[in-house]
Amino acid sequence: MKHAALAILLVRTAAFAPTVPAAPRPAPRPAADCSIVDVELGDRSYPIYIGEGLLTGGAATAAGYLRPHVGGSQVLVVTNEKLEKLGYLEKTVAALTVEPGLRVETLVLPDNDDEPSEATKTLENLGVITDYAIEKALDRKATFVALGGGVIGDMVGFAAACYVRGVNFIQIPTTLMAMVDSSVGGKTAVNSKKAKNMVGAFYQPVAVVADVGSLQTLPDRELASGVSEVIKYGLIRDAPFFEWLEAGGVERMLARDPASLIKSVEDSCRNKAEVVALDEKEGGVRATLNLGHTFGHAIETKSGYGSWLHGEAIGIGMHMAAAMSRDLGWIDDALYERARDLVRRANVPDRLPEDSPLDVASFEAIMAVDKKVADGELRLILLKGGLGECVFTGDYDRATLRKTLVDFCDAANRTPAGS
């Protein structure tokens, strides 16, 4: 069975009985090379720590960023097989137990080539996490730790929102995509069979620890997927950041230059934090962070979760959004070409492959149930004006939307297989 692995989870438990009562801990003192971006949400505000070596630099260093955000005496760390093999789970447990006082449980979810990560983001696996927490008798003061990419972060965050009606959780993103997007802002969810991320909750972490050192072990394809997501911030609201990316920033990120990775994560998180502070639950301006996502989610859904990495589908989606914006007369040809060319430089697709199952009818059917539909009207994020300007609107010419779908689904405009 495809999901047989769900019943045979690899579970490693590290249990450390607390010898002293848990007490409030002082805020960490960031290392000189650590920057902090704060997500300002009143009494639910939290820091994003960004730097190199925050987790990989040793247990004592990592403890300074993790333990101050653990309020009780119980911790559940959830990760996947790949990250366990790379040693990140061991590093996390070592940081949490560098001093006595915490009981740490660990849960390792399957993650293999036969079952791509996005395909494991299900209600079944959500139940695995919550059932394990119940089995280990974790209480309301427990803290969940999401150690991994966007799939782990989304599931563990949703599990934290549901378990005993809400426990604290910490995000430790290990992919660029998770660092610049999914770990920040409190969107948690699992996929349904019909649509992506339709079952979930807005639930904020208490801290995010983004160590770009973990990106040194990230596969090239996943790194490029994250670079694709970074580009959206420049297109929708940060022209200087886009210009930095154009001036070689993309290539330096793909080459894993630590300073460039730190800058890209910091600028992306700063942009997202500002938007989330204005519109936490996506009533308006936060939706602009989804440039290209309505098209991209349709590609992911129709192709089967896991067939595409998220940033690959979003690369095509951003190209489609830019093309539609140009055809509406909302941006000029020069800006359209800059957007398209930067997506290509990120080493992600900008067009559908010739063997894609997507057609106009598929796009229309899936987009009709997109989360941005309101009162039966599909609203889109489109570029309008100069670089760094966009709109979230349902007021656009439907014929232009259909033209965009027809153009990108046309066999003559697809990418040949193997190219």
Coordinates of C-alpha atoms in Angstrom, one line a residue:
M1 CA 0.0 0.0 0.0
K2 CA 1.2 3.5 -0.8
H3 CA 0.7 4.7 2.8
A4 CA 1.8 1.5 4.5
A5 CA 4.7 3.4 6.0
L6 CA 2.3 5.3 8.1
A7 CA 1.6 2.3 10.2
I8 CA 5.3 1.5 10.7
L9 CA 6.8 4.9 11.6
L10 CA 10.3 5.1 12.7
V11 CA 10.0 6.5 16.2
R12 CA 13.1 7.3 18.3
T13 CA 12.5 8.4 21.8
A14 CA 14.9 10.4 24.0
A15 CA 13.4 10.7 27.4
F16 CA 15.0 12.9 30.0
A17 CA 13.0 13.2 33.3
P18 CA 13.3 16.7 34.6
T19 CA 15.2 17.0 37.8
V20 CA 14.2 20.6 38.6
P21 CA 11.0 22.5 38.0
A22 CA 10.9 24.4 34.7
A23 CA 11.2 28.2 35.3
P24 CA 11.1 31.2 33.0
R25 CA 14.4 31.6 31.2
P26 CA 16.1 34.8 30.0
A27 CA 15.9 35.8 26.4
P28 CA 18.8 34.5 24.3
R29 CA 21.8 36.8 23.6
P30 CA 22.2 36.6 19.8
A31 CA 25.7 35.9 18.5
A32 CA 27.3 38.8 16.6
D33 CA 26.5 37.1 13.3
C34 CA 22.8 36.5 14.2
S35 CA 20.1 38.9 13.1
I36 CA 16.6 39.0 14.5
V37 CA 13.4 39.9 12.7
D38 CA 10.5 40.3 15.0
V39 CA 6.9 39.4 14.0
E40 CA 4.9 42.0 15.8
L41 CA 1.5 40.6 16.9
G42 CA 1.0 42.0 20.4
D43 CA 1.3 39.4 23.1
R44 CA 1.8 36.8 20.4
S45 CA 4.9 38.4 18.9
Y46 CA 7.9 36.3 18.3
P47 CA 11.5 36.4 17.0
I48 CA 13.0 34.9 13.9
Y49 CA 16.7 34.2 14.5
I50 CA 18.7 34.2 11.3
G51 CA 22.4 33.3 11.0
E52 CA 24.9 30.5 10.3
G53 CA 25.6 27.9 13.0
L54 CA 22.5 28.6 15.2
L55 CA 21.8 24.9 15.2
T56 CA 24.8 23.4 13.6
G57 CA 27.3 25.4 15.6
G58 CA 27.1 23.2 18.7
A59 CA 24.6 22.3 21.5
A60 CA 25.4 25.3 23.8
T61 CA 24.9 27.8 20.9
A62 CA 21.6 26.1 19.8
A63 CA 20.4 25.9 23.4
G64 CA 20.5 29.7 23.6
Y65 CA 18.0 30.0 20.9
L66 CA 15.7 27.1 21.8
R67 CA 15.4 26.7 25.5
P68 CA 14.3 30.2 26.4
H69 CA 11.1 29.5 24.3
V70 CA 10.2 26.3 26.1
G71 CA 7.8 27.2 28.9
G72 CA 7.1 23.8 30.4
S73 CA 9.1 20.6 31.0
Q74 CA 8.1 18.5 28.0
V75 CA 9.1 18.8 24.4
L76 CA 8.2 16.8 21.3
V77 CA 10.5 17.1 18.3
V78 CA 9.1 16.0 15.0
T79 CA 11.3 15.5 12.0
N80 CA 11.7 13.1 9.1
E81 CA 14.1 10.2 8.2
K82 CA 16.3 12.3 5.9
L83 CA 17.0 14.9 8.6
E84 CA 17.6 12.3 11.2
K85 CA 20.2 10.7 9.0
L86 CA 21.9 14.0 8.5
G87 CA 22.3 14.4 12.2
Y88 CA 19.9 17.4 12.7
L89 CA 17.7 15.6 15.2
E90 CA 20.6 14.6 17.3
K91 CA 21.8 18.2 17.4
T92 CA 18.4 19.5 18.3
V93 CA 18.0 17.0 21.2
A94 CA 21.5 17.8 22.4
A95 CA 20.6 21.5 22.5
L96 CA 17.4 20.9 24.4
T97 CA 19.1 18.6 27.0
V98 CA 22.4 20.5 27.4
E99 CA 21.0 21.3 30.9
P100 CA 18.7 19.2 33.0
G101 CA 15.0 20.0 33.3
L102 CA 13.3 18.8 30.1
R103 CA 11.9 15.5 28.9
V104 CA 12.3 15.3 25.2
E105 CA 10.4 13.0 23.0
T106 CA 11.2 12.5 19.3
L107 CA 9.0 11.4 16.4
V108 CA 10.6 10.5 13.0
L109 CA 8.2 10.5 10.1
P110 CA 8.9 8.6 6.9
D111 CA 10.3 10.7 4.0
N112 CA 11.6 8.7 1.0
D113 CA 11.7 8.8 -2.8
D114 CA 8.6 6.5 -3.0
E115 CA 6.5 9.0 -1.1
P116 CA 7.4 12.6 -1.8
S117 CA 7.2 15.0 1.2
E118 CA 4.1 16.9 0.0
A119 CA 2.2 13.6 -0.4
T120 CA 2.7 12.9 3.3
K121 CA 1.1 16.2 4.4
T122 CA -2.2 14.4 5.3
L123 CA -4.8 14.1 8.0
E124 CA -3.5 10.6 8.6
N125 CA 0.0 11.8 9.4
L126 CA -1.5 14.7 11.5
G127 CA -3.2 12.0 13.6
V128 CA 0.1 10.1 13.9
I129 CA 1.6 13.2 15.6
T130 CA -1.3 13.9 18.0
D131 CA -1.7 10.2 18.9
Y132 CA 2.0 10.0 19.7
A133 CA 1.7 13.1 21.9
I134 CA -1.2 11.5 23.7
E135 CA 0.7 8.2 24.1
K136 CA 3.5 10.1 25.7
A137 CA 1.1 12.0 28.0
L138 CA 2.2 15.4 27.0
D139 CA 0.3 18.2 28.7
R140 CA -0.8 21.7 27.8
K141 CA 2.6 23.1 28.8
A142 CA 4.4 20.9 26.3
T143 CA 6.2 22.5 23.4
F144 CA 6.3 21.0 19.9
V145 CA 9.3 21.5 17.7
A146 CA 9.0 21.3 13.9
L147 CA 12.4 20.3 12.6
G148 CA 12.4 20.3 8.8
G149 CA 11.0 21.9 5.7
G150 CA 7.6 23.3 4.9
V151 CA 5.8 19.9 5.1
I152 CA 7.0 19.2 8.6
G153 CA 6.4 22.8 9.7
D154 CA 2.9 22.9 8.3
M155 CA 1.9 19.6 9.9
V156 CA 3.5 20.1 13.3
G157 CA 2.1 23.6 13.5
F158 CA -1.4 22.3 12.8
A159 CA -0.9 19.5 15.3
A160 CA 0.2 22.1 17.9
A161 CA -2.9 24.1 17.2
C162 CA -5.2 21.1 17.6
Y163 CA -3.5 19.2 20.5
V164 CA -5.3 19.9 23.8
R165 CA -6.7 23.0 21.9
G166 CA -3.3 24.5 21.5
V167 CA 0.3 24.1 22.7
N168 CA 3.4 26.2 21.9
F169 CA 5.6 25.3 19.0
I170 CA 9.0 26.3 17.6
Q171 CA 9.9 26.2 14.0
I172 CA 13.4 25.1 13.0
P173 CA 13.3 25.3 9.2
T174 CA 15.9 23.4 7.3
T175 CA 15.0 24.4 3.7
L176 CA 15.3 27.8 2.1
M177 CA 11.6 27.6 1.2
A178 CA 10.6 27.1 4.8
M179 CA 13.0 29.8 6.1
V180 CA 11.7 32.5 3.7
D181 CA 8.0 31.6 3.7
S182 CA 6.2 28.7 5.4
S183 CA 7.9 28.9 8.9
V184 CA 6.8 32.5 9.3
G185 CA 3.3 33.9 9.7
G186 CA 1.4 31.0 11.3
K187 CA -0.2 29.3 8.3
T188 CA -0.5 25.6 9.2
A189 CA -2.3 23.0 7.2
V190 CA -2.5 19.6 5.6
N191 CA -3.6 18.8 2.0
S192 CA -7.0 17.3 1.1
K193 CA -7.3 15.0 -2.0
K194 CA -9.1 17.9 -3.8
A195 CA -7.0 20.9 -3.0
K196 CA -3.7 22.0 -1.3
N197 CA -3.7 23.4 2.2
M198 CA -7.5 23.6 2.6
V199 CA -7.6 22.0 6.1
G200 CA -5.6 24.1 8.6
A201 CA -5.5 27.0 11.0
F202 CA -3.7 30.3 11.6
Y203 CA -1.4 29.4 14.6
Q204 CA 1.8 31.3 15.3
P205 CA 5.0 29.8 16.6
V206 CA 6.8 31.2 19.6
A207 CA 10.1 31.4 17.8
V208 CA 11.7 30.6 14.5
V209 CA 15.4 29.5 14.3
A210 CA 16.8 29.7 10.8
D211 CA 20.3 28.4 10.5
V212 CA 21.5 28.8 6.9
G213 CA 24.2 26.3 7.7
S214 CA 21.6 23.6 7.2
L215 CA 21.2 24.7 3.6
Q216 CA 24.7 23.2 2.8
T217 CA 23.1 19.8 2.8
L218 CA 20.0 20.8 0.9
P219 CA 19.7 19.2 -2.6
D220 CA 20.3 21.6 -5.5
R221 CA 16.7 21.2 -6.7
E222 CA 15.2 22.1 -3.4
L223 CA 17.6 25.1 -3.0
A224 CA 16.4 26.4 -6.4
S225 CA 12.8 25.9 -5.3
G226 CA 13.4 28.2 -2.4
V227 CA 15.2 30.9 -4.5
S228 CA 12.0 31.0 -6.7
E229 CA 9.9 31.8 -3.7
V230 CA 12.3 34.6 -2.7
I231 CA 11.8 36.4 -6.0
K232 CA 8.2 37.1 -5.2
Y233 CA 9.1 39.6 -2.4
G234 CA 11.0 41.7 -4.8
L235 CA 8.2 41.7 -7.4
I236 CA 5.4 42.5 -5.0
R237 CA 6.9 45.0 -2.5
D238 CA 10.7 45.3 -2.4
A239 CA 12.2 46.7 -5.6
P240 CA 15.8 47.1 -4.1
F241 CA 15.7 43.5 -3.1
F242 CA 14.7 42.5 -6.6
E243 CA 17.6 44.6 -8.0
W244 CA 20.0 42.8 -5.6
L245 CA 18.8 39.5 -6.9
E246 CA 19.2 40.6 -10.5
A247 CA 22.7 41.9 -9.7
G248 CA 24.0 38.4 -9.0
G249 CA 22.2 37.6 -5.8
V250 CA 20.4 34.7 -7.3
E251 CA 23.6 33.1 -8.5
R252 CA 25.3 33.6 -5.1
M253 CA 22.4 32.0 -3.3
L254 CA 22.5 29.0 -5.7
A255 CA 26.3 28.8 -5.0
R256 CA 25.4 28.6 -1.2
D257 CA 27.3 31.7 -0.3
P258 CA 26.4 32.1 3.5
A259 CA 26.3 35.9 3.5
S260 CA 24.0 36.0 0.5
L261 CA 21.7 33.3 2.0
I262 CA 21.5 35.2 5.3
K263 CA 20.6 38.4 3.4
S264 CA 18.0 36.7 1.4
V265 CA 16.4 35.1 4.4
E266 CA 16.5 38.3 6.4
D267 CA 15.0 40.4 3.7
S268 CA 12.3 37.9 2.9
C269 CA 11.4 37.4 6.6
R270 CA 11.4 41.2 7.1
N271 CA 9.0 41.6 4.2
K272 CA 6.7 38.8 5.3
A273 CA 6.7 39.9 9.0
E274 CA 5.6 43.4 8.0
V275 CA 2.7 42.1 6.0
V276 CA 1.7 39.5 8.6
A277 CA 1.7 42.3 11.3
L278 CA -0.8 44.2 9.1
D279 CA -3.0 41.3 8.1
E280 CA -2.4 38.2 10.1
K281 CA -5.4 36.2 8.7
E282 CA -5.2 37.2 5.1
G283 CA -8.1 39.5 4.9
G284 CA -6.4 41.6 2.2
V285 CA -2.8 42.6 2.0
R286 CA -1.4 39.3 3.1
A287 CA -2.9 37.6 0.1
T288 CA -0.3 39.5 -2.0
L289 CA 2.3 37.1 -0.7
N290 CA 0.7 34.5 -2.9
L291 CA 1.8 35.9 -6.2
G292 CA 1.6 33.1 -8.7
H293 CA 0.3 30.7 -6.1
T294 CA -3.2 30.3 -7.6
F295 CA -1.7 29.1 -10.8
G296 CA 1.0 27.1 -9.0
H297 CA -1.3 25.3 -6.6
A298 CA -3.4 24.2 -9.6
I299 CA -0.3 22.7 -11.2
E300 CA 0.7 20.9 -7.9
T301 CA -2.9 19.6 -7.4
K302 CA -3.5 18.3 -10.9
S303 CA 0.0 16.8 -11.3
G304 CA -0.2 15.0 -7.9
Y305 CA 1.4 16.2 -4.7
G306 CA 5.1 15.7 -4.7
S307 CA 5.5 15.6 -8.5
W308 CA 6.6 19.2 -8.4
L309 CA 8.5 21.1 -5.7
H310 CA 6.5 24.1 -4.5
G311 CA 8.9 26.7 -5.8
E312 CA 9.0 25.0 -9.2
A313 CA 5.2 25.3 -9.6
I314 CA 5.3 28.8 -8.3
G315 CA 8.0 29.7 -10.8
I316 CA 5.5 28.9 -13.6
G317 CA 2.8 30.6 -11.7
M318 CA 4.7 33.8 -11.3
H319 CA 5.5 33.8 -15.0
M320 CA 1.7 33.3 -15.7
A321 CA 0.8 36.2 -13.4
A322 CA 3.4 38.5 -15.0
A323 CA 2.2 37.6 -18.5
M324 CA -1.4 38.2 -17.6
S325 CA -0.5 41.5 -15.9
R326 CA 1.3 42.6 -19.1
D327 CA -1.7 41.6 -21.3
L328 CA -4.0 43.6 -19.1
G329 CA -1.7 46.6 -19.7
W330 CA -0.9 46.8 -16.0
I331 CA 2.9 46.4 -16.5
D332 CA 5.2 47.1 -19.4
D333 CA 7.1 44.6 -21.5
A334 CA 10.3 45.4 -19.8
L335 CA 9.1 44.5 -16.3
Y336 CA 7.5 41.3 -17.6
E337 CA 10.8 40.3 -19.2
R338 CA 12.7 41.0 -16.0
A339 CA 10.3 38.9 -13.9
R340 CA 10.4 36.0 -16.4
D341 CA 14.2 36.1 -16.8
L342 CA 14.9 36.1 -13.1
V343 CA 12.7 33.0 -12.6
R344 CA 14.7 31.3 -15.3
R345 CA 17.9 32.3 -13.6
A346 CA 16.7 30.6 -10.4
N347 CA 16.9 27.2 -12.3
V348 CA 13.2 26.5 -12.0
P349 CA 10.7 25.9 -14.8
D350 CA 8.8 28.9 -16.2
R351 CA 6.5 26.9 -18.5
L352 CA 4.6 23.6 -18.4
P353 CA 6.4 20.6 -19.8
E354 CA 4.9 19.0 -22.8
D355 CA 3.8 15.9 -20.8
S356 CA 2.0 17.9 -18.1
P357 CA -1.7 16.8 -17.6
L358 CA -2.7 20.5 -17.2
D359 CA -5.2 21.9 -19.6
V360 CA -7.5 25.0 -19.5
A361 CA -10.4 23.0 -18.0
S362 CA -8.2 21.6 -15.2
F363 CA -6.9 25.0 -14.3
E364 CA -10.4 26.5 -14.2
A365 CA -11.8 23.7 -12.1
I366 CA -9.0 23.7 -9.5
M367 CA -8.8 27.5 -9.3
A368 CA -12.6 27.6 -8.7
V369 CA -12.0 26.2 -5.2
D370 CA -8.9 28.2 -4.4
K371 CA -8.8 29.8 -0.9
K372 CA -8.9 33.3 -2.5
V373 CA -12.3 32.8 -4.0
A374 CA -14.9 35.0 -2.3
D375 CA -18.6 35.0 -3.1
G376 CA -17.9 32.9 -6.2
E377 CA -15.4 35.4 -7.5
L378 CA -11.7 34.3 -8.1
R379 CA -9.4 37.0 -6.9
L380 CA -5.8 37.1 -8.1
I381 CA -2.5 38.7 -7.2
L382 CA -1.2 40.6 -10.2
L383 CA 1.5 43.1 -10.9
K384 CA 0.4 46.6 -11.5
G385 CA 2.5 49.7 -11.9
G386 CA 6.3 49.7 -11.4
L387 CA 8.6 47.1 -9.9
G388 CA 7.5 46.2 -6.3
E389 CA 3.9 47.1 -6.9
C390 CA 0.9 44.7 -7.1
V391 CA -2.8 44.3 -6.5
F392 CA -5.1 41.7 -5.0
T393 CA -8.3 41.9 -7.0
G394 CA -11.2 40.2 -8.6
D395 CA -11.6 43.2 -10.9
Y396 CA -9.9 42.1 -14.1
D397 CA -10.9 41.0 -17.6
R398 CA -11.9 37.3 -17.5
A399 CA -11.0 37.0 -21.2
T400 CA -7.4 37.9 -20.4
L401 CA -7.3 35.2 -17.7
R402 CA -8.6 32.7 -20.2
K403 CA -6.0 33.8 -22.8
T404 CA -3.2 33.3 -20.2
L405 CA -4.4 29.8 -19.5
V406 CA -4.8 29.0 -23.2
D407 CA -1.3 30.4 -24.0
F408 CA 0.5 28.4 -21.3
C409 CA -1.4 25.2 -22.0
D410 CA -0.8 25.4 -25.8
A411 CA 1.5 22.6 -26.8
A412 CA 3.6 25.0 -28.9
N413 CA 4.5 27.0 -25.8
R414 CA 5.4 24.0 -23.6
T415 CA 8.9 22.9 -22.7
P416 CA 10.1 19.8 -24.5
A417 CA 10.6 16.7 -22.3
G418 CA 14.1 16.4 -21.0
S419 CA 15.0 20.1 -21.6

